[in-house]
Coordinates of C-alpha atoms in Angstrom, one line a residue:
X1 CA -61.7 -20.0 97.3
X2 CA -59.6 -23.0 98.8
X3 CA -56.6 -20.8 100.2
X4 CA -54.0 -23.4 98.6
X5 CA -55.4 -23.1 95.2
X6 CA -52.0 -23.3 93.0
X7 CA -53.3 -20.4 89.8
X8 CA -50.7 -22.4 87.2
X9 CA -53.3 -24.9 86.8
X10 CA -54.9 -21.8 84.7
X11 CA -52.0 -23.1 82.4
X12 CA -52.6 -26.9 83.1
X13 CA -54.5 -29.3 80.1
X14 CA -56.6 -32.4 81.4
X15 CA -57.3 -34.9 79.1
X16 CA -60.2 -37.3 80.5
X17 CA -60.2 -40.8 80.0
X18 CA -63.1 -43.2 79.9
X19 CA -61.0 -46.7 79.8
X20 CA -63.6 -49.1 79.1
X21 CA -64.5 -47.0 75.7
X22 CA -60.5 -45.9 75.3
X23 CA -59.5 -48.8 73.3
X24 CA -60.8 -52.2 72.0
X25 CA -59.3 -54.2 75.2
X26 CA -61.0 -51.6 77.3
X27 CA -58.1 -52.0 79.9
X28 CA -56.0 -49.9 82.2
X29 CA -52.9 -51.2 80.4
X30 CA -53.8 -50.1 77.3
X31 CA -54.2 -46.6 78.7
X32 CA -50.6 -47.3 80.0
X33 CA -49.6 -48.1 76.5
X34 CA -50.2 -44.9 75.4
X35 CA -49.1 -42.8 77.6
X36 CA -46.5 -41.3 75.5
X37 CA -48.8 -40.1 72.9
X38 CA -50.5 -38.9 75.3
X39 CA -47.9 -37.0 77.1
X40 CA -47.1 -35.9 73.5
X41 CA -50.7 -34.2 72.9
X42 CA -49.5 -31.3 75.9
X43 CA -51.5 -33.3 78.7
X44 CA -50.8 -32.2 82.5
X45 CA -52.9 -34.7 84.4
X46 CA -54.8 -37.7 83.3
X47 CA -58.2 -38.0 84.6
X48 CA -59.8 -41.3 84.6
X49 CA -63.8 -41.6 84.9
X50 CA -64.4 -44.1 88.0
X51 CA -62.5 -47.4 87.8
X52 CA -64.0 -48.9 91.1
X53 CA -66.8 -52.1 90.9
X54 CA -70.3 -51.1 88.4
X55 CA -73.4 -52.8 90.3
X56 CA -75.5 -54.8 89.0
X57 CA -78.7 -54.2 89.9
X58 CA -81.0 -51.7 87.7
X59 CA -77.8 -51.5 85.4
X60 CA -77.9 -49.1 82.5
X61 CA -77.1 -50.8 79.4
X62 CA -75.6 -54.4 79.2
X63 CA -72.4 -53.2 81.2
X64 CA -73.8 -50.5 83.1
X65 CA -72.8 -46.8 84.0
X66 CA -69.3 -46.0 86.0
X67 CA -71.3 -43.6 87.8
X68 CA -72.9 -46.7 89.8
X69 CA -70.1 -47.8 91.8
X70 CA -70.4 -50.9 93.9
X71 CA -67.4 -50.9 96.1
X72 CA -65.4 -47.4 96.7
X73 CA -62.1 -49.2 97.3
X74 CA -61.3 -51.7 94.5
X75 CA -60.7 -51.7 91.0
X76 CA -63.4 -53.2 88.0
X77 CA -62.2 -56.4 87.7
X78 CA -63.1 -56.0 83.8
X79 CA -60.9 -53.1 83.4
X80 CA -57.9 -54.8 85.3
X81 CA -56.0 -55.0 88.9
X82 CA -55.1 -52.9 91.5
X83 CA -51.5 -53.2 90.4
X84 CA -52.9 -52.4 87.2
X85 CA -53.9 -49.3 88.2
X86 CA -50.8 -48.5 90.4
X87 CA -48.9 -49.2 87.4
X88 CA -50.8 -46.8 85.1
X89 CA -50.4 -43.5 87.9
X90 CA -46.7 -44.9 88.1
X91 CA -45.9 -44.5 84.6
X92 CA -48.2 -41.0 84.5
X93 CA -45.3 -39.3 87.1
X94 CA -42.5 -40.8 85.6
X95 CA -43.5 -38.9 82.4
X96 CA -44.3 -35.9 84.0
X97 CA -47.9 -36.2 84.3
X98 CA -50.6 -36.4 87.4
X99 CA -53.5 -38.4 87.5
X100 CA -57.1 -37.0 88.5
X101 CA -59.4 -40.2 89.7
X102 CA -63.1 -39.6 89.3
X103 CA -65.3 -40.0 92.5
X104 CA -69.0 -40.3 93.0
X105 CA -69.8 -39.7 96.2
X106 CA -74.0 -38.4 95.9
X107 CA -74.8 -41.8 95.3
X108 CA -73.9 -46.1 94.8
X109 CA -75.7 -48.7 93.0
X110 CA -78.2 -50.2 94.7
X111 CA -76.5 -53.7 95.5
X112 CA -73.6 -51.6 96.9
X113 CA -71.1 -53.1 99.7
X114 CA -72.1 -49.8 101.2
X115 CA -75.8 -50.5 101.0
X116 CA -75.6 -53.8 102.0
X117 CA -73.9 -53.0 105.3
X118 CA -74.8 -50.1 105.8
X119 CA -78.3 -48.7 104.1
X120 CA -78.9 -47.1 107.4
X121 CA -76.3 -44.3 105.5
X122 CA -79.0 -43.8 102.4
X123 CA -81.9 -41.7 101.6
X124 CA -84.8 -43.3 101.9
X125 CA -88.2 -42.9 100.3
X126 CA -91.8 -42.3 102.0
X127 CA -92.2 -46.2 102.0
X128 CA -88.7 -47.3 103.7
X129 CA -87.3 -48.2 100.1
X130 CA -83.7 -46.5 99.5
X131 CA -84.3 -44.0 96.9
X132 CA -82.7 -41.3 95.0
X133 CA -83.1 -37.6 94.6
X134 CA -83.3 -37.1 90.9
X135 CA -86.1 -39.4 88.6
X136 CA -84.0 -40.0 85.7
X137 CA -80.5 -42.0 87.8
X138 CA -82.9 -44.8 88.6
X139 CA -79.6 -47.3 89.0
X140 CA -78.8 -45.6 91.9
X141 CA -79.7 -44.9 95.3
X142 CA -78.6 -41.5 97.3
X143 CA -76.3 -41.4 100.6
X144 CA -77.4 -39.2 103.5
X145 CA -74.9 -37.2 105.1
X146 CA -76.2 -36.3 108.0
X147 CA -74.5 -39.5 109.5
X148 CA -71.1 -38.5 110.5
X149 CA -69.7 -42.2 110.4
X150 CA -70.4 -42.0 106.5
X151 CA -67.8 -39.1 106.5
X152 CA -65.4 -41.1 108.0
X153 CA -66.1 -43.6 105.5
X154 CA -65.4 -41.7 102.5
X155 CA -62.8 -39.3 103.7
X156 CA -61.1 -42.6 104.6
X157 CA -61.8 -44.2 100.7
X158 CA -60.1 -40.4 99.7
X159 CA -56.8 -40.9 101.9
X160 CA -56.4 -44.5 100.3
X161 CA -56.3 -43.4 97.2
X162 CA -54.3 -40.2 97.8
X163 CA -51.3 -43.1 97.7
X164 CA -51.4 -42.8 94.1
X165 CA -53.2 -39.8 92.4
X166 CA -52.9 -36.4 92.9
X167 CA -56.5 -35.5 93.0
X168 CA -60.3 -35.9 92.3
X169 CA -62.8 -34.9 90.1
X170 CA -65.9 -35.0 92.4
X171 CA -69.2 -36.0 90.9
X172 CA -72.2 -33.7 91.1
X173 CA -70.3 -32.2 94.1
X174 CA -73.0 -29.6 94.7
X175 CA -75.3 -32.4 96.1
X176 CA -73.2 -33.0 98.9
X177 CA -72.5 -31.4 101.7
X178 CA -69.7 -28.6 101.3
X179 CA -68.6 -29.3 104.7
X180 CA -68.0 -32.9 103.8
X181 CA -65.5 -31.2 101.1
X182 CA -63.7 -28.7 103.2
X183 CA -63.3 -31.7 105.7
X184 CA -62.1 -34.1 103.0
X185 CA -60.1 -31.6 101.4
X186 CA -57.8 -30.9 104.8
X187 CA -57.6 -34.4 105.5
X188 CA -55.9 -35.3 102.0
X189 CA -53.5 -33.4 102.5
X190 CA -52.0 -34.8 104.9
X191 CA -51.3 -37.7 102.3
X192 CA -51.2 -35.7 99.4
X193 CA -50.3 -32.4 99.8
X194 CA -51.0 -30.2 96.9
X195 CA -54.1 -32.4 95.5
X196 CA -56.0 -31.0 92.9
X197 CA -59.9 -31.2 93.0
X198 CA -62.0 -30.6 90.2
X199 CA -65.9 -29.7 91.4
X200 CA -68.6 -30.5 88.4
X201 CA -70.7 -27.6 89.5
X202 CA -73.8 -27.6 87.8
X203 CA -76.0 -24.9 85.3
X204 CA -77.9 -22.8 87.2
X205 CA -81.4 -24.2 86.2
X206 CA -80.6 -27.6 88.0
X207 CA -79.7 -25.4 90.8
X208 CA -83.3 -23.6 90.8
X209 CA -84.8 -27.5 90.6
X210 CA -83.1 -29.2 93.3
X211 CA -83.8 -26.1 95.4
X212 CA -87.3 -26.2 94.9
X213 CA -87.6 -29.8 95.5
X214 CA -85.7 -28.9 98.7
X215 CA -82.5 -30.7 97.5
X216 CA -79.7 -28.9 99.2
X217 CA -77.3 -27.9 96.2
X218 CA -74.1 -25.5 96.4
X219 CA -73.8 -22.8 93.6
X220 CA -70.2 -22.2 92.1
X221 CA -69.9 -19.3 94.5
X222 CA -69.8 -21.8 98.0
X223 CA -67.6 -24.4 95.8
X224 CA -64.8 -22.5 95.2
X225 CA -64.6 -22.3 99.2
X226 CA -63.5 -26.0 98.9
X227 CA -62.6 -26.7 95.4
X228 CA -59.6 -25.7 92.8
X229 CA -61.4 -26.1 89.7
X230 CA -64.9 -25.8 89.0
X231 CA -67.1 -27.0 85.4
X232 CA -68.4 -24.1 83.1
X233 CA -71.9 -25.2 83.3
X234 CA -73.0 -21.8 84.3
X235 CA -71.9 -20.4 80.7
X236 CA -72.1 -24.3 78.4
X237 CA -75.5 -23.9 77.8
X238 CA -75.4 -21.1 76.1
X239 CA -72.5 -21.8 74.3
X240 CA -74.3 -25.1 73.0
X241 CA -77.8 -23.2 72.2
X242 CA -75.8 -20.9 70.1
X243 CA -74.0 -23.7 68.0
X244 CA -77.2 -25.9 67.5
X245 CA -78.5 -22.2 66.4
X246 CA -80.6 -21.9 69.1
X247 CA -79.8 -18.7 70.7
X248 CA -77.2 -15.9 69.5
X249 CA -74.1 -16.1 70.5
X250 CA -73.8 -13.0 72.1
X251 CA -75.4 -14.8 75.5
X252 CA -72.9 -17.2 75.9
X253 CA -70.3 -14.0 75.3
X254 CA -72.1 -12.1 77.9
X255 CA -72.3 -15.3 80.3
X256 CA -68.5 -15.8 79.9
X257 CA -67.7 -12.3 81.3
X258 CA -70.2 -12.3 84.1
X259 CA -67.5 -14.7 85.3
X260 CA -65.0 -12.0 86.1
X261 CA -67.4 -10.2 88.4
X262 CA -69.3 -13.1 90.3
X263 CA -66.6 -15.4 91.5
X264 CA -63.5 -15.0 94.0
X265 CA -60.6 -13.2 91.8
X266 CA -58.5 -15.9 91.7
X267 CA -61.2 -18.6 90.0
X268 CA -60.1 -21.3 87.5
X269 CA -62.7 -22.8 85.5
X270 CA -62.5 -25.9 83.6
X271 CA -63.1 -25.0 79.6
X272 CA -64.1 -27.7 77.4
X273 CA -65.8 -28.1 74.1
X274 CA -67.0 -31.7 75.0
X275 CA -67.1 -34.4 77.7
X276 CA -68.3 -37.5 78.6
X277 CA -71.4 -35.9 79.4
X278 CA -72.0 -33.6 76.8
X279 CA -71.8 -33.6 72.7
X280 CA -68.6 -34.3 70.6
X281 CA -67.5 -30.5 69.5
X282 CA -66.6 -31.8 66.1
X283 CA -70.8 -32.7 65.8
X284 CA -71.8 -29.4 67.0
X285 CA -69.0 -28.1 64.6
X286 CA -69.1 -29.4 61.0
X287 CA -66.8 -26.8 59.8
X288 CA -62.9 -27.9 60.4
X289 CA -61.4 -24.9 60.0
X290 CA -64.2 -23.6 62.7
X291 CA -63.2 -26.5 65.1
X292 CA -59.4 -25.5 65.2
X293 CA -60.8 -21.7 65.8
X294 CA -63.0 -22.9 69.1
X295 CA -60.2 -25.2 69.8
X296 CA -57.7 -22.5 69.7
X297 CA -60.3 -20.6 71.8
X298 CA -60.4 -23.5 74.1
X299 CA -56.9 -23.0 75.2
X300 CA -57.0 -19.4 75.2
X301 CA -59.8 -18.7 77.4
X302 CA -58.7 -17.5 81.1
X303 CA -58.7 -21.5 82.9
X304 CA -57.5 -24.7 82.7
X305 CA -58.4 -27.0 79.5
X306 CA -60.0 -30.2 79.3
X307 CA -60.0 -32.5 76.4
X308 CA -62.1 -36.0 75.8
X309 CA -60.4 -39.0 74.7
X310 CA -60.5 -38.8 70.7
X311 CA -61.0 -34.7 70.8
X312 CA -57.5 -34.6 69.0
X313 CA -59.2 -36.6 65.9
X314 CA -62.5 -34.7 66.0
X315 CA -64.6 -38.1 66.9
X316 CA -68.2 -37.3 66.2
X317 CA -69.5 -40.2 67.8
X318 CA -70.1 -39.8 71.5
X319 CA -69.2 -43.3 73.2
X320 CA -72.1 -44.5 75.3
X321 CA -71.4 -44.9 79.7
X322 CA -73.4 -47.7 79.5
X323 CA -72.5 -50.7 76.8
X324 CA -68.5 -51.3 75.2
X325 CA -68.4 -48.5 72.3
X326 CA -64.7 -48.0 71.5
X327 CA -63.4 -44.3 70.8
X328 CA -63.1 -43.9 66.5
X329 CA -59.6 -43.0 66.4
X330 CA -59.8 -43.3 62.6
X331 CA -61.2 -40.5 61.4
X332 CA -58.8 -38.9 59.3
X333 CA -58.3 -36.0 61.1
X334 CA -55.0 -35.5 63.4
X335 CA -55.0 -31.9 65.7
X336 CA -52.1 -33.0 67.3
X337 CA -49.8 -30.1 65.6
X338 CA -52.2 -27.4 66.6
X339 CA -52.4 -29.0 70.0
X340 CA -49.4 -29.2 70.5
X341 CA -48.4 -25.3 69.4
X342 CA -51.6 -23.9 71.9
X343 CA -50.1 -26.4 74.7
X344 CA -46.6 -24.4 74.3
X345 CA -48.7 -21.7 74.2
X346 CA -50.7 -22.2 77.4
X347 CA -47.6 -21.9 79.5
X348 CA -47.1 -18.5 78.9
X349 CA -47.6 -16.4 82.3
X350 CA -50.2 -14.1 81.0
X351 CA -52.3 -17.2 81.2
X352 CA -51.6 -17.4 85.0
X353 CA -53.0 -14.3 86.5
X354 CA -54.7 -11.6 84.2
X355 CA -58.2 -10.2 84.0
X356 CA -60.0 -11.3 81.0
X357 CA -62.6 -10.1 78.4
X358 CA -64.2 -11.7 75.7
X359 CA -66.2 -9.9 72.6
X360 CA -67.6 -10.4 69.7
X361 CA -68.5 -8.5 66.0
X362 CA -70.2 -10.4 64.1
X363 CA -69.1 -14.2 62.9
X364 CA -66.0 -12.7 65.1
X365 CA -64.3 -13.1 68.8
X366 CA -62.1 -11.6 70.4
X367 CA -60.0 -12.2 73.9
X368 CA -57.6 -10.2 75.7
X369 CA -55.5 -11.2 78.8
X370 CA -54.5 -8.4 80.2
X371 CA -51.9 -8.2 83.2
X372 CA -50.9 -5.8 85.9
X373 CA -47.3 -5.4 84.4
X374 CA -49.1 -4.4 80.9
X375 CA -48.4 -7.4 79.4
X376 CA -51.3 -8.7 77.0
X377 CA -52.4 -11.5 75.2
X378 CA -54.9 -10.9 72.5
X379 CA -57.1 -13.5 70.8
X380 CA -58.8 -13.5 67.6
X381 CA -61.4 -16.1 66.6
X382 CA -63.5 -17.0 63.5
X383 CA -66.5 -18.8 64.6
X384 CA -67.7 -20.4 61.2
X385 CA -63.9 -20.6 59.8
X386 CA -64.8 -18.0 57.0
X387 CA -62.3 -14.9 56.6
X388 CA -62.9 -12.2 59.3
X389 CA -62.3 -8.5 59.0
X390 CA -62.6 -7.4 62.9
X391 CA -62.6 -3.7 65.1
X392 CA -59.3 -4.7 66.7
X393 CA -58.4 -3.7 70.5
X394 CA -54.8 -3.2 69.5
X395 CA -53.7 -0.3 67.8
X396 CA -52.5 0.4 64.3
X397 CA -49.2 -1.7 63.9
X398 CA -47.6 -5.0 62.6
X399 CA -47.9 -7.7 64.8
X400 CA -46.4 -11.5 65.1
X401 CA -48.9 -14.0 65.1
X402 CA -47.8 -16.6 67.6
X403 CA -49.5 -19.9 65.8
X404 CA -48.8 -19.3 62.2
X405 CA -45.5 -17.5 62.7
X406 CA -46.2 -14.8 60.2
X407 CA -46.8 -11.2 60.2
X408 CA -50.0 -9.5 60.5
X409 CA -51.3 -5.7 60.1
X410 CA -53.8 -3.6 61.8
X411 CA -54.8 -0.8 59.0
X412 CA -57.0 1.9 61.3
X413 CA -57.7 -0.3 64.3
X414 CA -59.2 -2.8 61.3
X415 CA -58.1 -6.7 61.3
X416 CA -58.1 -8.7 58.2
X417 CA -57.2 -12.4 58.8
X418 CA -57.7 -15.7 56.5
X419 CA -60.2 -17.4 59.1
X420 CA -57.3 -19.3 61.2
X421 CA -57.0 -18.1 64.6
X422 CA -54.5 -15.1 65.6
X423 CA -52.9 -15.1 69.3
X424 CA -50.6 -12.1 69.5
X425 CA -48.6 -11.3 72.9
X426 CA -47.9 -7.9 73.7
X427 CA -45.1 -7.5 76.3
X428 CA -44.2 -4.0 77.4
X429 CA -40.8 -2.2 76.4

């Protein structure tokens, strides 16, 4: 794992913003204008999805995706100004928070400055064309990293932007070289020391595919040599089989706690429930007192904690990358309050450095924390919402539930609670 990786980010929250789709101006400025109910929310960095230039050429959609940058060092002109943007990470730190800027450095759109004056730094197909590796992102083309002037390039691009955020959230990061990242990585620091990277490491299935293609692609394992934070994609998709009723549940369980024994001791996954990529939790989850259970969970679980822009109001509509469609912040629903109680929560030390377990009886979970110095912290979760009567880890006793506030009893190791989740902390004497 990156020998500077700081483990309180296992206490850290990320709350992802896609500022075209964030408001109905779309602007940078209106993400600065809400900054404080943001801050408010329990948010430790702000990650914006790429701001830089969208090409033009094979564009997605009528505005196209931010995945198909044009120009690695500027600013959408339709989003706002570079001051614009200094402005926004300027107001972040004085509230306390840090800003995450997404990258994409696998691939540009076609009509990028980079492939205009320099395509002699892309893949290229059988017939001279520039190309990419995977079918499906036809509006872009692929770099080729075997040109060490190309590193310079975007190492460069990192350091420039290092002036005013405090890390990166690196774009199919297993598609490019991972000594690109250990390079990149050494060479930020120099301007900003203590910058966070976030790896989207993918599911093990794309793995397989690129492999047998004979696409080069890193598994979580070689990430975390370079990275701080990797995706869960190596459990998500059983998680999401098992809420579209696809699979039991009991292999995303198992999935999670394979985690403990394949990756370095000190790893730090990024738990979500949604993304920009992936399905609003409140569609998967129809239930509301279910949502604020996995929601709870969310925080809980042994990592740091992503939310999407409009997860706080359970938006079921997933905002498109490619065309303006505004978040739905008018849905009737406010999880701030429980937000805000897991947040407080989530800076508890267990939470920093424990070993971790997860289990489940029936429409039941449990989680337990549990730390050298005995400490514990011990989770229970109803998946549908519905009353739960759970096998309990914790021995017979009264307990204080740290969200509701009451008291709760465990009658011969047996667990009765109302369906809202349960956190109890266990210090010892």
């Amino acid at each position: 794992m990156a020998s500077n990786t700081d483990l309180t980010l296992r206490n850290s929250v990320f709350y992802m913003v896609f500022v075209r789709n964030y408001s109905p101006e779309g602007t940078l400025n209106a993400v600065t204008a809400d900054l404080d109910r943001i801050r408010a929310l329990g948010v430790d960095y702000l990650w914006l999805l790429p701001c830089q230039p969208i090409g033009k050429v094979h564009r997605k959609g009528s505005l196209g995706s931010p995945y198909a940058i044009s120009d690695y060092r500027a600013v959408n002109g339709e989003l706002g100004t570079l001051d614009d943007f200094i402005r926004l990470t300027d107001e972040c730190h004085r509230r306390g928070m840090k800003v995450i800027l997404d990258i994409v450095y696998n691939h540009t759109s076609p009509d990028s400055l980079l492939a205009q004056t320099h395509p002699e730094w892309f893949y290229h197909k059988a017939d001279g064309t520039l190309g990419n590796r995977v079918g499906e992102w036809w509006d872009v083309v692929d770099l080729d990293y075997s040109h060490r002037e190309l590193w310079d390039y975007q190492i460069e691009t990192l350091r420039y932007w290092a002036q005013y955020v405090d890390g990166f959230r690196c774009d199919v990061a297993p598609m490019v070289p991972l000594d690109f990242w250990k390079a990149a990585r050494e060479a930020v620091e120099e301007v900003r020391p203590g910058a966070v990277w976030i790896a989207e490491s993918v599911d093990p299935a794309f793995i397989r595919y690129n492999r047998s293609r004979g696409v080069p692609t890193a598994s979580d394992g070689e990430l975390y040599q370079a990275f701080d934070v990797l995706y869960e994609y190596d459990s998500y998709p059983f998680w999401k089989s098992a809420m579209l009723g696809c699979a039991p549940l009991s292999t995303w369980v198992d999935a999670v706690n394979r985690q403990e024994g394949l990756f370095p001791e000190n790893y730090i996954k990024l738990r979500n429930l949604e993304n920009h990529d992936r399905p609003r939790a409140a569609d998967l989850i129809a239930d509301r007192k279910a949502l604020e259970n996995w929601t709870a969970y969310l925080y809980f679980a042994k990592g740091a904690t992503l939310l999407y822009a409009g997860q706080e109001h359970a938006a079921q509509h997933h905002p498109t990358l490619f065309d303006r469609d505004s978040v739905n912040w008018d849905t009737g629903v406010d999880l701030t309050p429980l937000l805000k109680e897991l947040y407080a929560l989530k800076k508890n030390p267990i939470f920093t450095d424990s070993s971790f377990t997860l289990s489940q009886i029936g429409d039941c979970l449990y989680a337990v924390h549990e730390g050298r110095d005995g400490r514990r912290a011990v989770g229970f979760f109803s998946t549908t919402g519905k009353p739960c009567a759970i096998v309990s880890p914790l021995p017979e006793g009264r307990y204080h539930d740290e969200l509701s506030g009451r008291q709760i009893d465990i009658f011969e190791n047996v667990l009765k609670f109302d369906g809202n989740p349960v956190i109890v902390l266990i210090n010892p004497d």
